[in-house]
PDB file of C-alpha atoms in Angstrom:
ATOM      1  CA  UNK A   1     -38.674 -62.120  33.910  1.00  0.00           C
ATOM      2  CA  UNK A   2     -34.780 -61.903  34.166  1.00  0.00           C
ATOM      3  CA  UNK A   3     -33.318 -63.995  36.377  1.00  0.00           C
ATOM      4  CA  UNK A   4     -32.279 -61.986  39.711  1.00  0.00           C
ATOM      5  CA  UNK A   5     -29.733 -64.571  41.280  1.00  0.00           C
ATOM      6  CA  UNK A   6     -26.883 -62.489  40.737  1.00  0.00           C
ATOM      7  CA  UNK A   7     -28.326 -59.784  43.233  1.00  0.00           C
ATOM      8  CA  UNK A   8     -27.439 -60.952  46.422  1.00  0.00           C
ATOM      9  CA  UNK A   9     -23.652 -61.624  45.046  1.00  0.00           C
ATOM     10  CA  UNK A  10     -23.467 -58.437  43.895  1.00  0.00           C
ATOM     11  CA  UNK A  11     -25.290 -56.674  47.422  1.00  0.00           C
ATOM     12  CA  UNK A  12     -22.140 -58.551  49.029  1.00  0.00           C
ATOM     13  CA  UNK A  13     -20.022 -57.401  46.800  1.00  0.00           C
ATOM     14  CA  UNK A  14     -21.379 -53.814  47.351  1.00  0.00           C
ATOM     15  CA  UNK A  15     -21.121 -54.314  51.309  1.00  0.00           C
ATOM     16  CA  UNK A  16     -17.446 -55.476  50.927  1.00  0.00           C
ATOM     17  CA  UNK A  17     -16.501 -52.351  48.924  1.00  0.00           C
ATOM     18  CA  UNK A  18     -18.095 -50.209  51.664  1.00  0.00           C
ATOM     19  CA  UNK A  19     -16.301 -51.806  54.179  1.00  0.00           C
ATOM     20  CA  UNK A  20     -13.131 -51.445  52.661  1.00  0.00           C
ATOM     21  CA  UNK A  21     -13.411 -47.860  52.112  1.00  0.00           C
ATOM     22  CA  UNK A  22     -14.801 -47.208  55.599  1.00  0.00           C
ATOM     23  CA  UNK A  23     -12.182 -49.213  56.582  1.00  0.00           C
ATOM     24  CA  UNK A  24     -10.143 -47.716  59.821  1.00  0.00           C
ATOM     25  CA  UNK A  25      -6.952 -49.273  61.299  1.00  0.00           C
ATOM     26  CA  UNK A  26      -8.547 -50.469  64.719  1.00  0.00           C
ATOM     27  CA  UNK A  27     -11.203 -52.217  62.131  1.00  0.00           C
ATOM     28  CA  UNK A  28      -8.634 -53.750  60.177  1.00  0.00           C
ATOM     29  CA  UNK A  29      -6.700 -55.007  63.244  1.00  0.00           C
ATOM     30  CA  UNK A  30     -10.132 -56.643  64.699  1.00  0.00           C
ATOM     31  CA  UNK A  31     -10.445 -58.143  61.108  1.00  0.00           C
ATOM     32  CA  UNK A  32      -7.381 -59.768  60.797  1.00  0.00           C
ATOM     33  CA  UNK A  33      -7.099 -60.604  64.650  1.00  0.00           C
ATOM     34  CA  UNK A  34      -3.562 -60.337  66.466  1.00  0.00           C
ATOM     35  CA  UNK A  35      -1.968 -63.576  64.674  1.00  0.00           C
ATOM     36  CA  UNK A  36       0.621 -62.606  61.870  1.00  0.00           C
ATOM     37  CA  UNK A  37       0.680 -65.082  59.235  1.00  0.00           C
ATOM     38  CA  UNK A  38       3.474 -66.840  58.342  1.00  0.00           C
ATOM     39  CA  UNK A  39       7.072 -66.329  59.750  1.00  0.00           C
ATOM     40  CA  UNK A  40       6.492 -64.046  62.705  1.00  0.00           C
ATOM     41  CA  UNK A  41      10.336 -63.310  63.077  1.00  0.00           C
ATOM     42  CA  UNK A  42      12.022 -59.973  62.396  1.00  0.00           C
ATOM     43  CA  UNK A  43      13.466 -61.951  58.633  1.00  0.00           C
ATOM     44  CA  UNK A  44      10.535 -63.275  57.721  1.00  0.00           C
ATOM     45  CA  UNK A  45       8.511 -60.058  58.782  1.00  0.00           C
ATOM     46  CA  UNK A  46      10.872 -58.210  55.864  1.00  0.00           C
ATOM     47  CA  UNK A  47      10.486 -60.360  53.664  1.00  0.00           C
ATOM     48  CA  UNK A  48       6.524 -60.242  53.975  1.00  0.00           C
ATOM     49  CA  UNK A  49       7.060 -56.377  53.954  1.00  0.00           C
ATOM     50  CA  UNK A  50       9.281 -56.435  50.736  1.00  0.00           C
ATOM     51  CA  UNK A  51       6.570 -58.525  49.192  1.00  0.00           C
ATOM     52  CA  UNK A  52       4.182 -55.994  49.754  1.00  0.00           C
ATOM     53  CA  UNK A  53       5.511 -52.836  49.253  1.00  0.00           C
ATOM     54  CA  UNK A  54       6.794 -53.848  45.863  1.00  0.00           C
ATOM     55  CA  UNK A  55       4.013 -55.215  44.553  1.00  0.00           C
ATOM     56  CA  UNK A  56       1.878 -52.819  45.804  1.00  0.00           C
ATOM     57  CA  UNK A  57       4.355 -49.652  44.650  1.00  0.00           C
ATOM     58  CA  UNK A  58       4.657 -51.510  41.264  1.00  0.00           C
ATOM     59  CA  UNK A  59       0.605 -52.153  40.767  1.00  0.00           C
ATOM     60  CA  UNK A  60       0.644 -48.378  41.693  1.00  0.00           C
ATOM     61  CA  UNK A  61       2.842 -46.936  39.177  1.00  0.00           C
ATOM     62  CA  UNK A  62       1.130 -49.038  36.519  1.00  0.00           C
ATOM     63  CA  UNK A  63      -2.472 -48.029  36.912  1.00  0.00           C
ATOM     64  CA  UNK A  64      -1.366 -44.611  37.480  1.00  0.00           C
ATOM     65  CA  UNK A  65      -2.844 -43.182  34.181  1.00  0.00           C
ATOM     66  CA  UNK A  66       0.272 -41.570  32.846  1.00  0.00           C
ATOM     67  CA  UNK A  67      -2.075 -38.355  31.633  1.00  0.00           C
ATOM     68  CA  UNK A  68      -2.855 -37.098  35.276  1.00  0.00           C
ATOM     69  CA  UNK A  69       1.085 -37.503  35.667  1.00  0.00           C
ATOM     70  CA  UNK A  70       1.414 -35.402  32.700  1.00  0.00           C
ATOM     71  CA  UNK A  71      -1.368 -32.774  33.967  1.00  0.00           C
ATOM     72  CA  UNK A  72       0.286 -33.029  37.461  1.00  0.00           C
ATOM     73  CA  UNK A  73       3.501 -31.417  36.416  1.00  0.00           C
ATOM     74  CA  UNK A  74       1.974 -29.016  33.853  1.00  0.00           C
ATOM     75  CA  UNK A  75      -0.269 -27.638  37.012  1.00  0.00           C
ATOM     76  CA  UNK A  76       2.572 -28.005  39.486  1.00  0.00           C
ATOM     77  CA  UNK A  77       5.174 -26.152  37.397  1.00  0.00           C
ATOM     78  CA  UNK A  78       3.383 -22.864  36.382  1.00  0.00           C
ATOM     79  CA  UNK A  79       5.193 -20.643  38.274  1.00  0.00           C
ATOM     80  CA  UNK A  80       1.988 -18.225  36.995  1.00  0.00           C
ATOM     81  CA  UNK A  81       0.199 -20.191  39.762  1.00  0.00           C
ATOM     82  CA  UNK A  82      -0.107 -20.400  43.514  1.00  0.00           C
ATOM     83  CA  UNK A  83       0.275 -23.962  44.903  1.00  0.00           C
ATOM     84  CA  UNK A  84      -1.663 -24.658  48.194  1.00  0.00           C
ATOM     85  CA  UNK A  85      -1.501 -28.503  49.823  1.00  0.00           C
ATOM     86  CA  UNK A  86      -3.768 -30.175  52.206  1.00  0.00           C
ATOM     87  CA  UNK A  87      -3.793 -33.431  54.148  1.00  0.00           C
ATOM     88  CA  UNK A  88      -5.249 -35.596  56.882  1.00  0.00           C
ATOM     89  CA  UNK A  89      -4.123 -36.849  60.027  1.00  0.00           C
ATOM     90  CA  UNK A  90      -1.672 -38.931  58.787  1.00  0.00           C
ATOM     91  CA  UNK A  91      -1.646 -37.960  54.865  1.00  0.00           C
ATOM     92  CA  UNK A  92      -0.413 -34.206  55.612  1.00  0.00           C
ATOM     93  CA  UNK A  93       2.901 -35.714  55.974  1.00  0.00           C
ATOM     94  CA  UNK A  94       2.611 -36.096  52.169  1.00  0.00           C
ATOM     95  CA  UNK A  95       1.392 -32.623  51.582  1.00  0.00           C
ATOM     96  CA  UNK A  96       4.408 -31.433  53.119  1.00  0.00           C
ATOM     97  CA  UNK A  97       6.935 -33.623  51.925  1.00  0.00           C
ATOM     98  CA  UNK A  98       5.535 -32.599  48.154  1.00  0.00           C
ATOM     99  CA  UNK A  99       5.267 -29.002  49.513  1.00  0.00           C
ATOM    100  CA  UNK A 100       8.727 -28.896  50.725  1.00  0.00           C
ATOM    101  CA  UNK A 101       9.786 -30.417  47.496  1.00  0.00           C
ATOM    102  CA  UNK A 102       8.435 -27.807  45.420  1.00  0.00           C
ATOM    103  CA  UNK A 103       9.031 -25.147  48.005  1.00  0.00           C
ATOM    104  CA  UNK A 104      12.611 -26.013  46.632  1.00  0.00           C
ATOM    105  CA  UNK A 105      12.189 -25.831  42.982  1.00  0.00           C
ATOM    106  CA  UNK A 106       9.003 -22.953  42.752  1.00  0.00           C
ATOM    107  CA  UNK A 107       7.927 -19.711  44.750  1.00  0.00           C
ATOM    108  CA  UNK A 108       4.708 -19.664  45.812  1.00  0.00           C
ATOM    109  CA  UNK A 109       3.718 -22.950  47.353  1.00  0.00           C
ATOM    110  CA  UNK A 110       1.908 -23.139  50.618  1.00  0.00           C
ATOM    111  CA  UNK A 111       0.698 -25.656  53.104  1.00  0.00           C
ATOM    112  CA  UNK A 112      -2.844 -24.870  54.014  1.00  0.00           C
ATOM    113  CA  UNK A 113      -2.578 -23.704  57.789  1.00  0.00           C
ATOM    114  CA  UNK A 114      -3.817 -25.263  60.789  1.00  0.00           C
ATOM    115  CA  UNK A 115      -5.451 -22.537  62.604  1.00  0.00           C
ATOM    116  CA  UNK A 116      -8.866 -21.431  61.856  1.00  0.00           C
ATOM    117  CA  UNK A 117      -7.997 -17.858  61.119  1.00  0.00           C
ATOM    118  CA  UNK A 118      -5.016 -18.416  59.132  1.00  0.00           C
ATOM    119  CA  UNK A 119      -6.963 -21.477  57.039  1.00  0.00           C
ATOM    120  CA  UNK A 120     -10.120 -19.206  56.315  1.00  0.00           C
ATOM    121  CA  UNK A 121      -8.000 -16.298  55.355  1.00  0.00           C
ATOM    122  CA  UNK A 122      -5.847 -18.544  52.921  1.00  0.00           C
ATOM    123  CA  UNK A 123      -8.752 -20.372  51.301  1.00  0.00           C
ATOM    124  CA  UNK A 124     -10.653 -16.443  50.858  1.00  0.00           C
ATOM    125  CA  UNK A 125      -7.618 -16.186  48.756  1.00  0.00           C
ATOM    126  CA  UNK A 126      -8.205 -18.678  46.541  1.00  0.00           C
ATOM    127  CA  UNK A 127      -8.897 -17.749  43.166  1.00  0.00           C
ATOM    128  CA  UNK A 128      -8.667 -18.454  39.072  1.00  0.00           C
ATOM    129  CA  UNK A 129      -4.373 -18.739  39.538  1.00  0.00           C
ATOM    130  CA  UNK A 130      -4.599 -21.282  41.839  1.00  0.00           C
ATOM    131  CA  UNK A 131      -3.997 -25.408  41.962  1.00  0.00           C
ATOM    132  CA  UNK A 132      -5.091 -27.092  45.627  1.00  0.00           C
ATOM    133  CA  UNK A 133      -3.404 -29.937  46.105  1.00  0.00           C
ATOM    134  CA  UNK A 134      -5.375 -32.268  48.230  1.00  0.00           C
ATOM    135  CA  UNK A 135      -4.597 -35.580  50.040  1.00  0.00           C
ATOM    136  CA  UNK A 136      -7.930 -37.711  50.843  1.00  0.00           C
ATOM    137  CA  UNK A 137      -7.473 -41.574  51.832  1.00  0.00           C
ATOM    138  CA  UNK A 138     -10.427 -44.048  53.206  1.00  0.00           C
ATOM    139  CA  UNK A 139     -12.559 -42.815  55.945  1.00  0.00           C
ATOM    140  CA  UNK A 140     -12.589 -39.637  53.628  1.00  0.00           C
ATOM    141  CA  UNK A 141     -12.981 -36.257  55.488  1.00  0.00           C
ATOM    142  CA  UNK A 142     -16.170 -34.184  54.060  1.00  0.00           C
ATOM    143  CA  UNK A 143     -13.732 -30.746  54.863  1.00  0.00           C
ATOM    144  CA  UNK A 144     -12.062 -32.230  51.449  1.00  0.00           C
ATOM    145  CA  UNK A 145     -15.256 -32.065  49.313  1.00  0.00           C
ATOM    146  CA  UNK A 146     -16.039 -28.551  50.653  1.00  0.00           C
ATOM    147  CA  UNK A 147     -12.593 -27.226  49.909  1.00  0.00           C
ATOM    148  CA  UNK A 148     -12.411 -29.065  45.956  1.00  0.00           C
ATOM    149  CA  UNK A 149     -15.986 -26.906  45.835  1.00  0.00           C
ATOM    150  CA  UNK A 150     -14.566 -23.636  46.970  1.00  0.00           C
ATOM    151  CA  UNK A 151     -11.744 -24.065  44.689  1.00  0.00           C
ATOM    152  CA  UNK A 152     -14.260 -24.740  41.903  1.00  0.00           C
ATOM    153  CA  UNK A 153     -16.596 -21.893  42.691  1.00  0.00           C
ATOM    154  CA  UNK A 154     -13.410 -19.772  42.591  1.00  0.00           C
ATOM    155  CA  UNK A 155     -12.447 -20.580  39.374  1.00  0.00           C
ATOM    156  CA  UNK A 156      -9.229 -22.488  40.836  1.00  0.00           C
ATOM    157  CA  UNK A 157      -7.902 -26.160  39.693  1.00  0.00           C
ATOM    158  CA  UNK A 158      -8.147 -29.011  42.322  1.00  0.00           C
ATOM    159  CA  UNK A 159      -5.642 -32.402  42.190  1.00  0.00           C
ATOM    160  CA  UNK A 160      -6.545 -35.167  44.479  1.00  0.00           C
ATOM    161  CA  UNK A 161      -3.798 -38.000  45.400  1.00  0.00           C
ATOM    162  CA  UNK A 162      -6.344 -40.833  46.478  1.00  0.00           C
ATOM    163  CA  UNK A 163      -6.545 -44.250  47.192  1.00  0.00           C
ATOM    164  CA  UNK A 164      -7.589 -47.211  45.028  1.00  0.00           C
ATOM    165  CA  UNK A 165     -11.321 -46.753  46.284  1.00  0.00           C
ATOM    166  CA  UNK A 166     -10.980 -43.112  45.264  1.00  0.00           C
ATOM    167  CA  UNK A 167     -12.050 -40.144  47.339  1.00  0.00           C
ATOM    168  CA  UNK A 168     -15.544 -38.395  46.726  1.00  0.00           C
ATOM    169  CA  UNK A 169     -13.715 -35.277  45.623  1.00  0.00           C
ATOM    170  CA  UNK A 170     -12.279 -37.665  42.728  1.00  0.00           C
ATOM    171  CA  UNK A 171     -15.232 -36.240  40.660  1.00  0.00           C
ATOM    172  CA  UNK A 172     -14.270 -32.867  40.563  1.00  0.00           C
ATOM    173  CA  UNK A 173     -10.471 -33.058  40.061  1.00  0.00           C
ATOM    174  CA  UNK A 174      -8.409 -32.351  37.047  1.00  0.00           C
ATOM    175  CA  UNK A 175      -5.535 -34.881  38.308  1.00  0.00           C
ATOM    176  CA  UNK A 176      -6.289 -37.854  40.281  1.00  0.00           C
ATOM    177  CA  UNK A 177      -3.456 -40.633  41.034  1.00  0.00           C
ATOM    178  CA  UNK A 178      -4.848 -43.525  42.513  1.00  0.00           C
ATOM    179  CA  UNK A 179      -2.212 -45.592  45.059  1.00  0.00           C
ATOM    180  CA  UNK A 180      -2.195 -48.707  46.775  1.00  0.00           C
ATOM    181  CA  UNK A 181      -2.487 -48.526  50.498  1.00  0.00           C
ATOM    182  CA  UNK A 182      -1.455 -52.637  50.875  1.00  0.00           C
ATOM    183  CA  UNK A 183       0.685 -52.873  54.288  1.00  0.00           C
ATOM    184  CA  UNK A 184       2.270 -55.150  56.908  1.00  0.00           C
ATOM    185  CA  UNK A 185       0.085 -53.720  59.249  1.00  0.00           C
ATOM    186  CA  UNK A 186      -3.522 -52.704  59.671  1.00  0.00           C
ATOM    187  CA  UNK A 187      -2.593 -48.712  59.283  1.00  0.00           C
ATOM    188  CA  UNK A 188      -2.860 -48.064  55.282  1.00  0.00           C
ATOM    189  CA  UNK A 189       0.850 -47.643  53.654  1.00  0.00           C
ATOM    190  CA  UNK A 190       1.968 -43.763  52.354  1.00  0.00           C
ATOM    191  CA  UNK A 191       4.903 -45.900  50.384  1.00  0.00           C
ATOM    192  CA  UNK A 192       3.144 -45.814  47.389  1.00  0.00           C
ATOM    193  CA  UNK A 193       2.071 -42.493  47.060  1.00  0.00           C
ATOM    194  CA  UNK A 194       5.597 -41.780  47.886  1.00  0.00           C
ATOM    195  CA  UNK A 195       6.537 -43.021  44.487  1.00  0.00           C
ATOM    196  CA  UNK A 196       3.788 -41.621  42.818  1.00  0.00           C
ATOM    197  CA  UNK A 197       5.366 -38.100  44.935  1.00  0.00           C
ATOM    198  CA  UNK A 198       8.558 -38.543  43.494  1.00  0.00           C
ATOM    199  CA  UNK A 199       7.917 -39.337  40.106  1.00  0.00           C
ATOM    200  CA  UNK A 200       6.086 -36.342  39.602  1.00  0.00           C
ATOM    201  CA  UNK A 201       8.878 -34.117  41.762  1.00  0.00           C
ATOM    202  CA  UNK A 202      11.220 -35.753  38.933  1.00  0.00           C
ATOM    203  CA  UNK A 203       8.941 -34.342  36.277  1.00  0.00           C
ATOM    204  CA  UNK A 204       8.765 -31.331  37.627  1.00  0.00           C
ATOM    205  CA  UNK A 205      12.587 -30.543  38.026  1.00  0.00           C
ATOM    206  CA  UNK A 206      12.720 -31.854  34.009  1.00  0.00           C
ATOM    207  CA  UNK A 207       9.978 -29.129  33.281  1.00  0.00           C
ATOM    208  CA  UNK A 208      11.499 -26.236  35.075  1.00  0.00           C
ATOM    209  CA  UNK A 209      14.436 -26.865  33.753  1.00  0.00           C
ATOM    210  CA  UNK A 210      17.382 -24.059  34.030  1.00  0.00           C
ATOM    211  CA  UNK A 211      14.847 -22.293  37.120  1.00  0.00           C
ATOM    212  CA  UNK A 212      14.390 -25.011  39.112  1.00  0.00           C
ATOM    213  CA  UNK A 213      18.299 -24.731  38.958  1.00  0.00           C
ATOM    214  CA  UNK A 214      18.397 -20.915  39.844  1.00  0.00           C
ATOM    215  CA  UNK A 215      15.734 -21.387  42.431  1.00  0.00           C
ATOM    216  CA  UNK A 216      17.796 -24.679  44.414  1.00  0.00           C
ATOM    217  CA  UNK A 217      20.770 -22.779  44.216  1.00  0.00           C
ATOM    218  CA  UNK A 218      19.297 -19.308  45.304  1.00  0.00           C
ATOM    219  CA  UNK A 219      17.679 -21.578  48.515  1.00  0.00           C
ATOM    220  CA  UNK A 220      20.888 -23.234  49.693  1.00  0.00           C
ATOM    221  CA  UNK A 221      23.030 -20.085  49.470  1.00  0.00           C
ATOM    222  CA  UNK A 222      20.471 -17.956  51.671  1.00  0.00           C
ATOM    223  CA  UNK A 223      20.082 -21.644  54.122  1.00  0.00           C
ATOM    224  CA  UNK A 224      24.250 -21.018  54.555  1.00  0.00           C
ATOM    225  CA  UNK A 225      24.266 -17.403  55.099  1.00  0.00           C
ATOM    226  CA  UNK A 226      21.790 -17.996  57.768  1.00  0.00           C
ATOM    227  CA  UNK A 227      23.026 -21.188  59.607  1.00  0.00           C
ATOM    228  CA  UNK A 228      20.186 -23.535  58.168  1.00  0.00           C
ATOM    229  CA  UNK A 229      22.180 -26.117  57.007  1.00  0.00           C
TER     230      UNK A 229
END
């Protein structure tokens, strides 16, 4: 018979990749315990922090598989297609900041509404034109897998911006860009999904070209007629 001693290694190994992606920040905290490592004073915690933000925003920009990059901007800059972005409770501060973005260089982008009415009329909407942009980190929501469906069932394309663990809506997206979530603290960084953000916002400008242009310019002049900015 074939030797089984690898099993209980790998059953650990199993456990400890469950536990990281179930991972929450109160669990984290009790993990680590209170005790910082290292220099606990305001220079030595940025250094620590400049550590690990740029290794973890470089590791991020290198696995990113430059294809979903590619597909993220071909998606994102069809102006044939209506844009709608969801997040969590802390990750919808990405969908807007990329919905704002684009907001800026496209029309029809939308952020998924909070209220029930508005959010069920907005998702009946959904249909073969559109791209749902979803944002699903660790302790994954299960409203995520149910809206990549409906966007499936309706014919629609669905991105996911995930973390290294990858969401369970990973399977049924056309994009996914992985990101470190390595912090300072036991809440899970957004820094590197920023950069992942604004690489593609810098592909999408490129790929609108002379519109993106029209469309920024349009924006600012109606934000001064009407006190905005």
């Amino acid at each position: 018979m074939p030797s089984r001693a690898w099993f209980p290694e790998f059953q650990a190994a199993l456990r400890a990749e469950l536990d990281q992606r179930n991972a929450s920040p109160l669990s984290l905290y009790e993990e680590t315990g209170e005790d910082t490592p290292g220099d606990d004073s305001a220079a030595g915690l940025m250094a620590r922090s400049s550590k690990l933000f740029t290794t973890a925003v470089a590791q991020t920009l290198a696995e990113t598989p430059p294809h979903d990059v590619e597909r993220a901007i071909t998606l994102l800059s069809d102006r044939k297609r209506r844009i709608t972005l969801v997040g969590g409770r802390f990750t919808h501060l990405l969908a807007q900041y990329l919905g704002l973005h684009l907001m800026q260089l496209r029309d029809d982008v939308h952020i998924l509404p909070e209220r029930d009415v508005e959010r069920a009329a907005a998702l009946a909407r959904l249909g073969r034109r559109d791209v749902l942009v979803v944002f699903d980190y660790r302790r994954y929501k299960s409203d995520k897998m149910a809206l990549s469906q409906l966007a499936q069932e309706q014919g629609g394309k669905f991105a996911v911006f995930t973390d290294s663990w990858l969401s369970p809506t990973s399977a049924h997206a056309e994009v996914v860009p992985p990101s470190q979530v390595t912090a300072p603290s036991p809440y899970d960084s957004l820094v590197p999904t920023l950069a992942v953000i604004e690489t593609v916002v810098a592909g999408l400008i490129t790929a609108l070209g002379d519109e993106a242009h029209q469309h920024m310019r349009h924006t600012e002049e109606v934000s001064r007629r009407t006190g905005l900015v």
